[in-house]
XYZ file of C-alpha atoms in Angstrom:
699
model
C -22.760 -2.160 -10.140
C -26.532 -2.470 -9.594
C -28.173 -0.527 -6.762
C -29.114 -2.536 -3.720
C -32.072 -2.136 -1.423
C -31.511 -1.144 2.204
C -34.731 -0.625 4.080
C -37.071 1.904 2.451
C -34.387 3.530 0.313
C -32.239 2.017 -2.404
C -28.539 2.664 -1.852
C -26.649 3.537 -5.031
C -22.858 2.943 -4.826
C -20.745 5.566 -6.557
C -17.486 4.993 -8.389
C -14.235 5.537 -6.551
C -12.714 8.291 -8.686
C -12.736 11.822 -7.278
C -10.910 15.106 -7.821
C -11.991 16.327 -4.393
C -9.523 18.478 -2.465
C -9.950 17.800 1.266
C -7.972 20.967 2.097
C -10.734 23.135 0.617
C -12.860 23.949 3.641
C -14.515 27.150 4.977
C -12.109 29.530 6.709
C -14.942 31.043 8.766
C -15.656 29.170 12.004
C -19.362 30.019 11.643
C -19.651 27.100 9.218
C -20.457 23.628 10.506
C -20.043 20.349 8.637
C -23.395 18.609 8.258
C -24.589 15.285 6.869
C -25.099 15.625 3.099
C -28.514 13.898 3.004
C -30.034 16.380 0.561
C -27.145 15.905 -1.883
C -27.121 12.111 -1.517
C -30.818 11.858 -2.359
C -31.080 14.447 -5.131
C -27.887 13.321 -6.890
C -28.907 9.667 -6.693
C -32.372 10.329 -8.100
C -31.102 12.358 -11.033
C -28.266 9.882 -11.784
C -30.670 6.926 -11.796
C -33.159 8.820 -13.939
C -30.466 9.782 -16.454
C -29.553 6.131 -16.709
C -33.162 5.149 -17.354
C -33.243 2.854 -14.302
C -35.557 4.767 -11.985
C -38.703 3.073 -10.697
C -41.733 5.153 -9.812
C -42.318 5.412 -6.083
C -38.808 4.325 -5.153
C -36.404 6.498 -3.181
C -32.696 6.458 -4.001
C -29.679 7.603 -2.011
C -25.950 7.607 -2.810
C -23.757 5.605 -0.441
C -21.454 8.633 -0.060
C -20.141 11.791 -1.684
C -16.994 11.611 -3.824
C -13.892 11.674 -1.627
C -12.710 15.125 -0.632
C -16.150 16.752 -0.814
C -18.079 17.802 2.292
C -21.225 19.823 2.986
C -21.135 22.852 5.317
C -23.912 25.068 6.636
C -24.060 28.597 8.055
C -27.002 30.205 9.803
C -28.182 33.199 7.810
C -28.006 36.455 9.788
C -31.359 37.512 11.267
C -33.057 34.324 10.151
C -33.427 30.696 11.120
C -32.576 29.495 7.635
C -29.249 27.728 6.958
C -27.252 28.297 3.783
C -25.553 25.089 2.618
C -22.383 24.920 0.518
C -20.469 21.941 -0.863
C -16.687 22.302 -0.525
C -13.914 20.273 -2.143
C -13.648 21.392 -5.766
C -9.966 21.620 -6.881
C -10.430 25.272 -7.896
C -11.410 26.003 -4.273
C -14.853 27.280 -5.316
C -17.981 25.904 -3.651
C -21.289 24.586 -5.038
C -24.442 26.077 -3.603
C -26.964 23.378 -4.597
C -27.198 19.731 -5.683
C -28.430 20.907 -9.077
C -25.234 22.920 -9.673
C -23.042 20.056 -8.457
C -24.774 17.336 -10.466
C -23.011 18.031 -13.847
C -19.653 17.799 -12.068
C -20.711 14.675 -10.172
C -21.820 13.007 -13.401
C -18.547 14.004 -15.080
C -16.615 12.363 -12.233
C -18.628 9.161 -12.566
C -17.990 9.040 -16.323
C -14.413 10.298 -16.379
C -13.018 7.085 -17.950
C -15.532 7.239 -20.785
C -14.764 10.698 -22.121
C -11.953 13.213 -22.293
C -14.404 16.082 -22.666
C -14.225 19.014 -20.289
C -16.591 19.201 -17.344
C -19.567 21.434 -18.112
C -20.393 22.510 -14.557
C -20.412 26.235 -13.832
C -17.516 26.040 -11.356
C -15.198 24.322 -13.859
C -16.295 26.694 -16.618
C -15.467 29.737 -14.485
C -12.134 28.191 -13.493
C -11.220 27.710 -17.158
C -12.181 31.298 -17.947
C -10.034 32.640 -15.119
C -7.203 30.192 -15.760
C -7.152 28.899 -12.192
C -7.633 25.232 -12.946
C -7.492 22.755 -15.795
C -10.387 20.422 -16.395
C -9.029 17.537 -18.427
C -5.764 15.672 -18.493
C -5.987 14.403 -22.009
C -4.639 10.911 -22.410
C -4.506 10.382 -18.659
C -8.122 10.702 -17.577
C -7.194 12.986 -14.702
C -8.699 16.205 -13.413
C -5.935 18.716 -12.785
C -6.076 20.641 -9.577
C -5.276 24.268 -9.047
C -1.595 25.099 -9.347
C -0.367 25.830 -5.838
C 3.326 25.001 -5.950
C 5.048 22.069 -4.193
C 2.376 21.498 -1.514
C 0.290 18.423 -0.876
C -3.466 18.527 -0.351
C -2.971 19.408 3.318
C -0.671 22.264 2.244
C 2.317 20.567 3.783
C 5.504 21.010 1.694
C 5.756 18.249 -0.903
C 9.378 17.198 -0.480
C 9.407 14.789 -3.431
C 8.316 17.469 -5.888
C 10.824 19.892 -4.367
C 13.644 17.372 -4.761
C 12.669 16.669 -8.366
C 12.761 20.403 -9.101
C 16.164 20.651 -7.405
C 17.380 17.695 -9.488
C 16.245 19.426 -12.672
C 18.112 22.611 -11.723
C 21.335 21.005 -10.482
C 21.542 17.884 -12.660
C 22.473 15.619 -9.730
C 21.164 15.284 -6.167
C 22.003 12.894 -3.340
C 20.507 13.809 0.016
C 18.365 12.685 2.910
C 14.601 13.095 2.703
C 13.564 15.333 5.584
C 10.056 16.660 6.228
C 10.419 19.103 9.129
C 7.149 20.863 8.255
C 5.178 17.624 8.582
C 4.044 16.868 12.118
C 3.291 13.289 11.042
C 6.922 12.825 10.001
C 8.173 14.425 13.205
C 6.006 12.176 15.354
C 7.426 9.098 13.604
C 11.028 10.054 14.498
C 10.441 8.805 18.049
C 8.744 5.530 17.127
C 9.270 4.275 13.581
C 13.036 3.479 13.679
C 12.596 1.517 16.904
C 9.579 -0.294 15.506
C 11.420 -1.347 12.343
C 14.426 -2.519 14.358
C 12.218 -4.561 16.680
C 10.050 -6.153 14.010
C 12.958 -7.232 11.793
C 14.762 -8.796 14.770
C 11.789 -10.957 15.772
C 10.668 -14.245 14.305
C 9.403 -13.661 10.784
C 6.028 -15.193 11.678
C 5.420 -12.486 14.303
C 2.551 -10.227 13.304
C 3.320 -6.634 12.381
C 1.361 -3.451 12.893
C -1.136 -2.766 10.102
C -1.041 -6.253 8.604
C -4.171 -8.096 7.505
C -4.668 -11.484 9.133
C -7.136 -14.332 9.564
C -8.469 -14.596 13.116
C -11.039 -16.407 15.212
C -12.559 -15.134 18.448
C -12.853 -18.510 20.150
C -11.260 -21.893 19.474
C -12.737 -25.217 20.447
C -9.845 -27.607 20.934
C -7.023 -26.747 18.533
C -6.854 -25.714 14.890
C -5.155 -28.646 13.192
C -4.738 -29.993 9.677
C -7.076 -32.882 8.895
C -4.885 -34.970 6.594
C -7.818 -37.149 5.534
C -9.815 -34.232 4.157
C -6.830 -31.913 3.543
C -8.642 -29.224 5.518
C -8.167 -27.261 8.710
C -10.580 -28.113 11.509
C -11.082 -27.342 15.170
C -10.499 -30.658 16.935
C -9.845 -32.106 20.350
C -6.495 -33.845 19.886
C -7.102 -36.183 22.825
C -10.551 -37.429 21.792
C -10.441 -36.637 18.038
C -13.754 -34.805 18.421
C -14.388 -32.660 15.361
C -15.796 -29.183 16.111
C -15.960 -28.145 12.462
C -14.313 -25.364 10.500
C -12.921 -22.338 12.357
C -15.153 -19.243 11.886
C -12.398 -17.198 10.281
C -12.652 -13.438 9.935
C -10.210 -10.975 8.360
C -8.763 -8.277 10.565
C -6.197 -5.525 10.945
C -3.436 -5.766 13.543
C -3.874 -2.633 15.649
C -1.444 -3.477 18.463
C 1.358 -6.029 18.641
C 2.442 -8.168 21.562
C 4.744 -6.564 24.125
C 6.080 -9.988 25.135
C 8.286 -12.001 22.816
C 6.380 -14.668 20.896
C 7.881 -18.100 20.266
C 7.131 -20.987 17.880
C 5.162 -22.853 20.556
C 2.702 -19.920 20.631
C 1.609 -20.718 17.077
C -0.628 -23.672 17.913
C -1.511 -23.320 21.588
C -1.929 -20.641 24.196
C 1.119 -20.626 26.448
C 1.683 -19.082 29.847
C 2.738 -15.439 29.718
C 3.959 -12.882 32.256
C 1.220 -10.415 31.329
C -2.456 -10.552 30.448
C -3.469 -10.988 26.821
C -3.939 -7.237 26.332
C -0.143 -6.963 26.733
C 1.095 -10.399 25.670
C -1.300 -10.763 22.731
C -2.333 -8.882 19.607
C -5.242 -6.504 19.157
C -7.066 -7.447 15.950
C -9.952 -5.398 14.542
C -12.431 -6.800 12.051
C -11.688 -5.348 8.604
C -14.470 -3.149 7.142
C -15.408 -2.708 3.496
C -12.822 -0.428 1.822
C -15.409 0.518 -0.824
C -17.988 1.791 1.654
C -18.229 4.500 4.280
C -19.924 2.023 6.617
C -17.040 1.068 8.917
C -18.910 -0.554 11.792
C -16.911 -3.778 11.572
C -13.895 -1.948 13.033
C -15.730 -1.824 16.348
C -15.472 -5.616 16.553
C -12.045 -6.262 18.019
C -10.356 -8.558 20.488
C -6.969 -9.081 22.147
C -5.825 -12.534 21.078
C -2.974 -14.966 21.654
C -1.055 -15.886 18.515
C -2.678 -19.322 18.082
C -5.968 -17.580 17.160
C -4.339 -15.840 14.184
C -2.874 -16.857 10.802
C -1.246 -14.876 7.948
C -3.896 -13.786 5.445
C -1.540 -14.942 2.668
C -2.724 -18.493 3.420
C -6.460 -17.667 3.274
C -7.134 -20.259 0.587
C -5.635 -23.086 2.643
C -7.456 -22.208 5.868
C -10.839 -21.557 4.231
C -10.794 -24.775 2.248
C -13.989 -26.680 2.954
C -15.949 -23.587 3.993
C -18.403 -22.615 1.262
C -17.980 -19.076 -0.004
C -21.535 -18.181 1.015
C -20.543 -18.958 4.606
C -17.469 -16.710 4.647
C -17.530 -13.770 6.998
C -17.925 -10.545 4.917
C -14.545 -9.292 6.131
C -12.810 -12.013 4.066
C -14.008 -10.431 0.822
C -13.152 -6.999 2.211
C -9.530 -8.087 2.713
C -9.315 -9.735 -0.698
C -10.358 -6.410 -2.208
C -7.147 -4.666 -1.077
C -4.642 -7.402 -1.945
C -3.434 -5.433 -4.997
C -2.547 -2.373 -2.965
C 0.721 -1.024 -1.648
C 2.374 1.853 0.180
C 6.021 2.423 1.019
C 7.336 2.990 4.539
C 9.893 5.677 5.394
C 11.318 7.261 2.245
C 14.710 8.251 3.578
C 17.019 9.143 0.687
C 16.711 10.750 -2.748
C 19.459 10.151 -5.303
C 19.448 10.929 -8.988
C 21.020 12.257 -12.133
C 18.587 14.106 -14.383
C 16.222 12.908 -15.779
C 16.075 9.811 -13.537
C 16.131 9.364 -9.776
C 15.747 6.787 -7.020
C 14.056 7.048 -3.637
C 15.296 4.562 -1.047
C 12.697 3.236 1.401
C 12.946 1.192 4.588
C 9.789 -0.805 4.135
C 6.736 -1.648 2.120
C 3.150 -2.688 2.730
C 2.084 -4.963 -0.126
C -1.262 -6.694 0.009
C -1.682 -8.097 3.505
C 1.931 -7.912 4.705
C 4.619 -5.487 5.837
C 8.117 -6.047 4.477
C 11.283 -4.285 5.639
C 14.890 -4.110 4.515
C 16.520 -7.114 6.179
C 13.587 -9.476 5.608
C 13.576 -12.574 3.442
C 10.739 -12.678 0.907
C 9.434 -15.504 -1.231
C 9.658 -14.789 -4.958
C 6.590 -15.490 -7.069
C 7.413 -17.808 -10.003
C 6.249 -17.165 -13.598
C 2.541 -17.638 -14.216
C 3.089 -20.915 -16.047
C 4.759 -22.381 -12.938
C 3.133 -23.448 -9.687
C 6.079 -24.150 -7.385
C 7.702 -21.593 -5.085
C 11.435 -22.272 -4.776
C 13.241 -18.920 -4.522
C 13.818 -16.355 -1.783
C 15.333 -12.856 -1.739
C 17.204 -11.401 1.246
C 16.158 -7.764 0.916
C 18.997 -5.249 1.112
C 17.233 -2.299 -0.506
C 13.708 -1.161 -1.451
C 13.651 1.423 -4.220
C 11.239 3.682 -6.045
C 12.753 4.410 -9.434
C 11.592 7.632 -11.181
C 12.060 7.562 -14.944
C 11.959 10.171 -17.695
C 11.264 13.152 -15.478
C 12.057 15.428 -18.396
C 8.860 14.279 -20.106
C 6.680 15.987 -17.490
C 4.519 18.943 -18.377
C 4.043 21.771 -15.905
C 0.582 20.452 -15.111
C 1.704 16.839 -14.579
C 3.419 17.617 -11.301
C 0.090 18.427 -9.720
C -1.310 14.976 -10.373
C -0.954 12.145 -7.879
C 2.672 11.096 -7.411
C 2.301 7.717 -9.120
C 0.615 9.406 -12.102
C 2.906 12.377 -12.584
C 6.054 10.259 -12.576
C 6.964 7.016 -14.299
C 7.584 4.930 -11.189
C 9.019 1.443 -10.812
C 9.095 -0.229 -7.404
C 11.607 -3.012 -6.886
C 13.614 -4.825 -4.224
C 17.347 -5.548 -4.345
C 19.339 -8.197 -2.501
C 20.789 -11.707 -2.641
C 18.611 -14.553 -3.928
C 18.627 -18.199 -2.910
C 16.744 -21.319 -3.937
C 15.700 -24.583 -2.306
C 16.360 -26.655 -5.435
C 19.740 -27.655 -6.782
C 18.602 -27.594 -10.410
C 17.956 -23.849 -10.190
C 21.182 -23.113 -8.342
C 24.195 -21.213 -9.581
C 26.940 -23.779 -10.246
C 25.515 -26.035 -7.498
C 26.745 -23.579 -4.874
C 25.295 -24.387 -1.441
C 25.001 -22.159 1.614
C 26.413 -23.564 4.835
C 24.002 -24.000 7.793
C 26.309 -21.884 9.938
C 26.036 -19.004 7.430
C 22.235 -19.269 7.469
C 22.181 -19.104 11.266
C 24.750 -16.335 11.555
C 23.780 -13.913 8.803
C 20.469 -14.824 7.163
C 17.085 -13.314 8.087
C 15.189 -15.334 10.720
C 12.612 -16.521 8.194
C 15.167 -18.643 6.301
C 16.240 -20.688 9.282
C 15.470 -24.359 9.782
C 15.174 -25.474 6.168
C 17.211 -28.412 4.926
C 19.397 -26.714 2.359
C 19.806 -23.406 0.555
C 21.590 -22.822 -2.755
C 22.795 -19.604 -4.369
C 20.371 -18.652 -7.149
C 22.961 -16.450 -8.862
C 26.585 -15.412 -8.698
C 26.976 -14.432 -5.013
C 29.234 -11.513 -5.935
C 26.240 -9.816 -7.577
C 22.879 -8.535 -6.466
C 19.450 -9.682 -7.625
C 16.503 -7.442 -8.459
C 12.814 -8.320 -8.010
C 9.801 -6.323 -9.195
C 6.909 -5.656 -6.800
C 4.716 -7.980 -8.874
C 7.031 -10.877 -8.007
C 6.785 -10.366 -4.227
C 4.767 -13.261 -2.812
C 5.256 -12.464 0.867
C 7.633 -12.973 3.765
C 9.531 -16.231 4.134
C 8.470 -17.769 7.458
C 10.633 -20.022 9.614
C 10.650 -23.754 8.882
C 9.300 -24.465 12.375
C 6.318 -22.205 11.766
C 5.489 -23.751 8.397
C 5.812 -27.243 9.859
C 3.426 -26.386 12.686
C 0.906 -24.826 10.340
C 1.089 -27.247 7.393
C 2.713 -30.420 8.707
C 6.117 -30.036 7.048
C 8.668 -27.250 6.473
C 8.094 -25.691 3.064
C 8.060 -22.301 1.378
C 5.748 -23.622 -1.349
C 2.374 -22.596 0.133
C -0.062 -19.811 -0.734
C 0.938 -19.049 -4.330
C -2.448 -19.692 -5.930
C -4.196 -17.869 -3.090
C -2.162 -14.689 -3.617
C -2.642 -14.837 -7.389
C -6.389 -15.266 -6.957
C -6.547 -12.506 -4.347
C -4.698 -10.008 -6.550
C -6.965 -10.774 -9.478
C -10.027 -10.330 -7.255
C -8.615 -7.036 -5.981
C -7.894 -5.663 -9.444
C -11.450 -6.480 -10.495
C -13.273 -5.329 -7.344
C -11.336 -2.467 -5.753
C -13.159 0.576 -7.142
C -10.012 2.666 -6.772
C -8.214 0.336 -9.187
C -11.171 -0.054 -11.541
C -11.502 3.681 -11.995
C -7.777 4.207 -12.574
C -7.321 1.582 -15.281
C -4.340 0.135 -13.413
C -3.554 -3.109 -11.623
C -2.396 -1.769 -8.266
C -3.651 0.867 -5.903
C -0.803 3.021 -4.592
C -1.480 4.800 -1.316
C 0.535 7.317 0.650
C -0.127 5.529 3.952
C -1.401 2.169 5.194
C -4.481 3.889 6.628
C -5.294 5.296 3.191
C -4.746 1.955 1.469
C -7.078 0.127 3.866
C -9.467 3.110 3.985
C -9.723 2.818 7.763
C -11.961 5.140 9.718
C -10.731 4.061 13.152
C -7.789 2.125 14.539
C -7.388 1.295 18.214
C -10.576 3.237 18.874
C -9.253 6.501 17.390
C -10.372 8.239 14.206
C -7.608 8.140 11.593
C -6.817 9.570 8.178
C -9.451 11.625 6.441
C -12.030 10.517 9.024
C -10.184 12.276 11.853
C -12.121 15.519 12.323
C -9.502 16.803 14.784
C -6.764 16.602 12.181
C -5.547 20.118 11.415
C -2.048 20.190 9.860
C -2.204 23.958 9.333
C -2.778 24.464 13.049
C -0.070 21.956 13.949
C 2.489 23.747 11.772
C 2.063 26.846 13.926
C 3.645 24.879 16.775
C 6.809 23.988 14.864
C 8.836 27.225 15.373
C 8.162 27.001 19.114
C 9.107 23.309 19.201
C 12.369 24.094 17.404
C 13.080 27.050 19.717
C 13.224 29.610 16.904
C 9.841 31.299 17.340
C 9.625 35.072 17.224
C 7.132 37.095 19.247
C 4.253 36.733 16.804
C 5.006 33.046 16.226
C 5.063 32.443 19.967
C 1.592 33.969 20.273
C 0.325 31.844 17.388
C 1.894 28.721 18.915
C 0.237 29.447 22.260
C -3.148 29.736 20.576
C -2.559 26.547 18.593
C -1.325 24.670 21.639
C -4.481 25.562 23.557
C -6.527 23.930 20.816
C -4.262 20.983 20.042
C -3.118 19.923 23.513
C -6.323 18.226 24.696
C -6.572 16.284 21.449
C -3.070 15.350 20.377
C -0.197 16.418 22.646
C 3.083 16.367 20.743
C 5.291 15.742 23.739
C 7.620 13.475 21.797
C 8.006 15.761 18.790
C 11.137 17.573 19.823
C 13.322 17.402 16.758
C 13.039 17.599 13.012
C 16.345 15.804 12.555
C 17.405 12.247 11.949
C 20.034 11.061 14.420
C 23.629 10.813 13.207
C 23.626 7.091 13.981
C 20.498 6.539 11.918
C 21.804 8.609 8.999
C 25.125 6.746 8.996
C 23.371 3.379 9.048
C 21.106 4.425 6.164
C 24.071 5.542 4.076
C 25.911 2.277 4.732
C 22.845 0.267 3.712
C 22.619 2.151 0.419
C 26.315 1.774 -0.325
C 26.176 -1.943 0.429
C 23.183 -2.509 -1.831
C 24.833 -0.520 -4.637
C 28.256 -2.081 -4.288
C 27.376 -4.850 -6.730
C 25.564 -5.066 -10.024
C 21.907 -5.966 -9.816
C 22.196 -9.463 -11.317
C 18.983 -10.265 -13.081
C 19.256 -13.993 -13.658
C 15.550 -14.726 -13.756
C 13.242 -16.601 -16.125
C 12.008 -14.915 -19.282
C 8.692 -13.712 -17.868
C 10.306 -12.084 -14.855
C 12.849 -10.348 -17.059
C 10.225 -9.222 -19.532
C 7.923 -7.882 -16.854
C 10.563 -5.884 -15.041
C 12.085 -4.493 -18.237
C 8.651 -3.392 -19.416
C 8.282 -1.471 -16.165
C 11.726 0.072 -16.398
C 11.427 0.891 -20.082
C 7.910 2.282 -19.970
C 7.846 3.565 -16.410
C 4.289 2.335 -15.963
C 4.857 0.485 -12.711
C 2.403 -2.290 -13.583
C 3.600 -5.641 -14.932
C 1.547 -8.411 -16.541
C -1.142 -10.059 -14.473
C 0.140 -13.055 -12.591
C -2.504 -15.120 -14.370
C -1.264 -14.354 -17.887
C 0.778 -17.009 -19.640
C 4.287 -16.730 -20.999
C 2.978 -16.867 -24.533
C 1.107 -13.584 -23.917
C 4.447 -11.836 -23.439
C 5.697 -12.517 -26.948
C 4.900 -9.986 -29.642
C 4.215 -12.891 -32.022
C 2.310 -14.935 -29.460
C 5.023 -17.579 -29.452
C 6.191 -19.295 -26.299
C 9.724 -18.187 -25.565
C 12.361 -20.660 -24.471
C 13.287 -20.110 -20.827
C 16.347 -17.897 -20.537
C 17.672 -17.038 -17.103
C 20.780 -14.979 -17.844
C 19.179 -11.923 -19.419
C 21.423 -9.039 -18.565
C 24.961 -7.919 -18.065
C 26.090 -8.254 -14.452
C 28.728 -6.081 -12.867
C 31.308 -7.376 -10.448
C 30.858 -6.650 -6.753
C 34.355 -5.263 -6.678
C 33.268 -2.549 -9.093
C 30.968 -0.181 -7.262
C 27.974 0.889 -9.340
C 26.784 3.918 -7.432
C 26.516 6.311 -10.336
C 23.264 6.926 -12.139
C 24.989 6.481 -15.520
C 25.975 2.925 -14.611
C 22.419 2.224 -13.511
C 21.197 3.571 -16.860
C 23.599 1.202 -18.656
C 22.123 -1.601 -16.622
C 18.572 -0.650 -17.600
C 19.596 -0.413 -21.257
C 21.107 -3.879 -20.996
C 17.909 -5.249 -19.491
C 15.876 -3.571 -22.202
C 18.025 -5.073 -24.929
C 17.960 -8.491 -23.285
C 14.191 -8.499 -23.113
C 13.857 -7.433 -26.729
C 16.007 -10.375 -27.795
C 13.888 -12.707 -25.693
C 10.734 -11.415 -27.362
C 12.221 -12.260 -30.745
C 13.277 -15.700 -29.587
C 17.033 -14.992 -29.585
C 19.440 -15.703 -26.752
C 20.901 -12.676 -24.997
C 24.300 -11.336 -25.947
């Protein structure tokens, strides 16, 4: 990426990869974090000079330090001089000058080009003392100091602990509890209620953390101009054309407290409360590849008719030249190949494989929960969306855990495990020709038991044997299925066949422009939280994530024994000290328990049993089968690009005849809860895909 001029200095963007450890900070309160101007300038100059691109008389500055690194200063005793130290190295040793840090910085920027060890003095000393590795050969990763099952904030890493327990015991089936995480505790009082509320509402209702299209002001109404096949702002009484809406991309920071209805989609209706309660707070989305987050300060409380799902960006921006797009549109497109799971609540496995059950998923611009209906993306050689999955289970599948090395477990979770993310449920189609034995679904059944998003359409058919389940890879998730009334209001007729090309284009753009994906060599960016995925600095006016300078998990953990009522004398003193510091910033008045309620635990267990009570029928086309089996067999978690053709999937480059029945399906009457049965299923899928590659029908 070429440097770009900004004023008198030339800003040089750095690559996204970093081994920085944000938990490595000075223990002495005499240190103060300062702006790293001296590092940004000296590193930039030397990097540009090494690349032979420096121009005499020009000044260069990096756009930021690698993530996890920060500069601290301490006033030298008896002098006015400040000593400056750069913290964040995984060995927990500091750098005392830009010159000492530069070899490590350059190694980070070139980590995909060489497996050689870093030559900086800190890494060299770490190797000598055996406190840190420097190269993850074959993976392109920098291994951090071995510290046991703790995350970077030194909070117990429950996933690693459960994997170790699974290895020792051979089989584990238990709830995922994180009592030492104040974040997890805080969510006990809000997240279950939020999920329950959002899944009970209309599917078109916006959800917290979603990316959307929005306009500040509307002249007339936003309607579809059938003559030009474009969306315009028009006066419906006079037909006056006010031009294209000035769309921006934004993040939903607050959702409406009042119930929204279909009539709210196109016009502002009368509400009981003002728009700051009845509407949605949307904040302009900043560049995820930059530390300049000023766009987040541009926000507004809006009625629903000012907002559209970002999934349909291509339809709503049609007619507006790309040069006229608001910058936030490209910012949002950059994160469309990103995901993070919501609420990991159960761990179940038989060594060496395991499954984590989750209640939700952020994928691209949308939030999806168990109980939703999602549209299934067709194969890349098809352009029509016809199929929908009623989600009964969202699963992270961990494969081949016995192939880990001791060092692997200290890499990022998605790198140290072979992970497959998929959704399980019942699948339906809008077309008879794709149906299972022409089996229709009665309108009364749709109304009584289907997710809200499937209501109002003319006819639904079973896509597969209804006594079995259906499994969909993350790559095949197009987005939520919205109600027929909503689609008719937005696009003139009820259809689920909208937005496919836009999502494919957006994911391709993301994989090519999100620096975090570029530097990893993968096709998706996996984040631990939605804030991390969107790289937000503020939300609702508050600093969040790594930008929150008040965040101090170590201090918060001192409060936990007192909260649980088990604090001894010394712990009570420590809690009192911590409370005095924490209370003005983040009072944890709702964090009273580290437990999940019995009702919630029972409901979770029932959901798992229901989703496992039938075989995961995999009656998809050949590309879908091939993609998912590749993920399951290899554990890579990244299927073929949506833009690749079917012929690319064949080892001989030959187009494979479409085969939908590609695996053995178990009867719903035969419960398949055991890991061995799931392994048989994976083996069957693997064998089925191999036969498809060779052009043979499945057994």
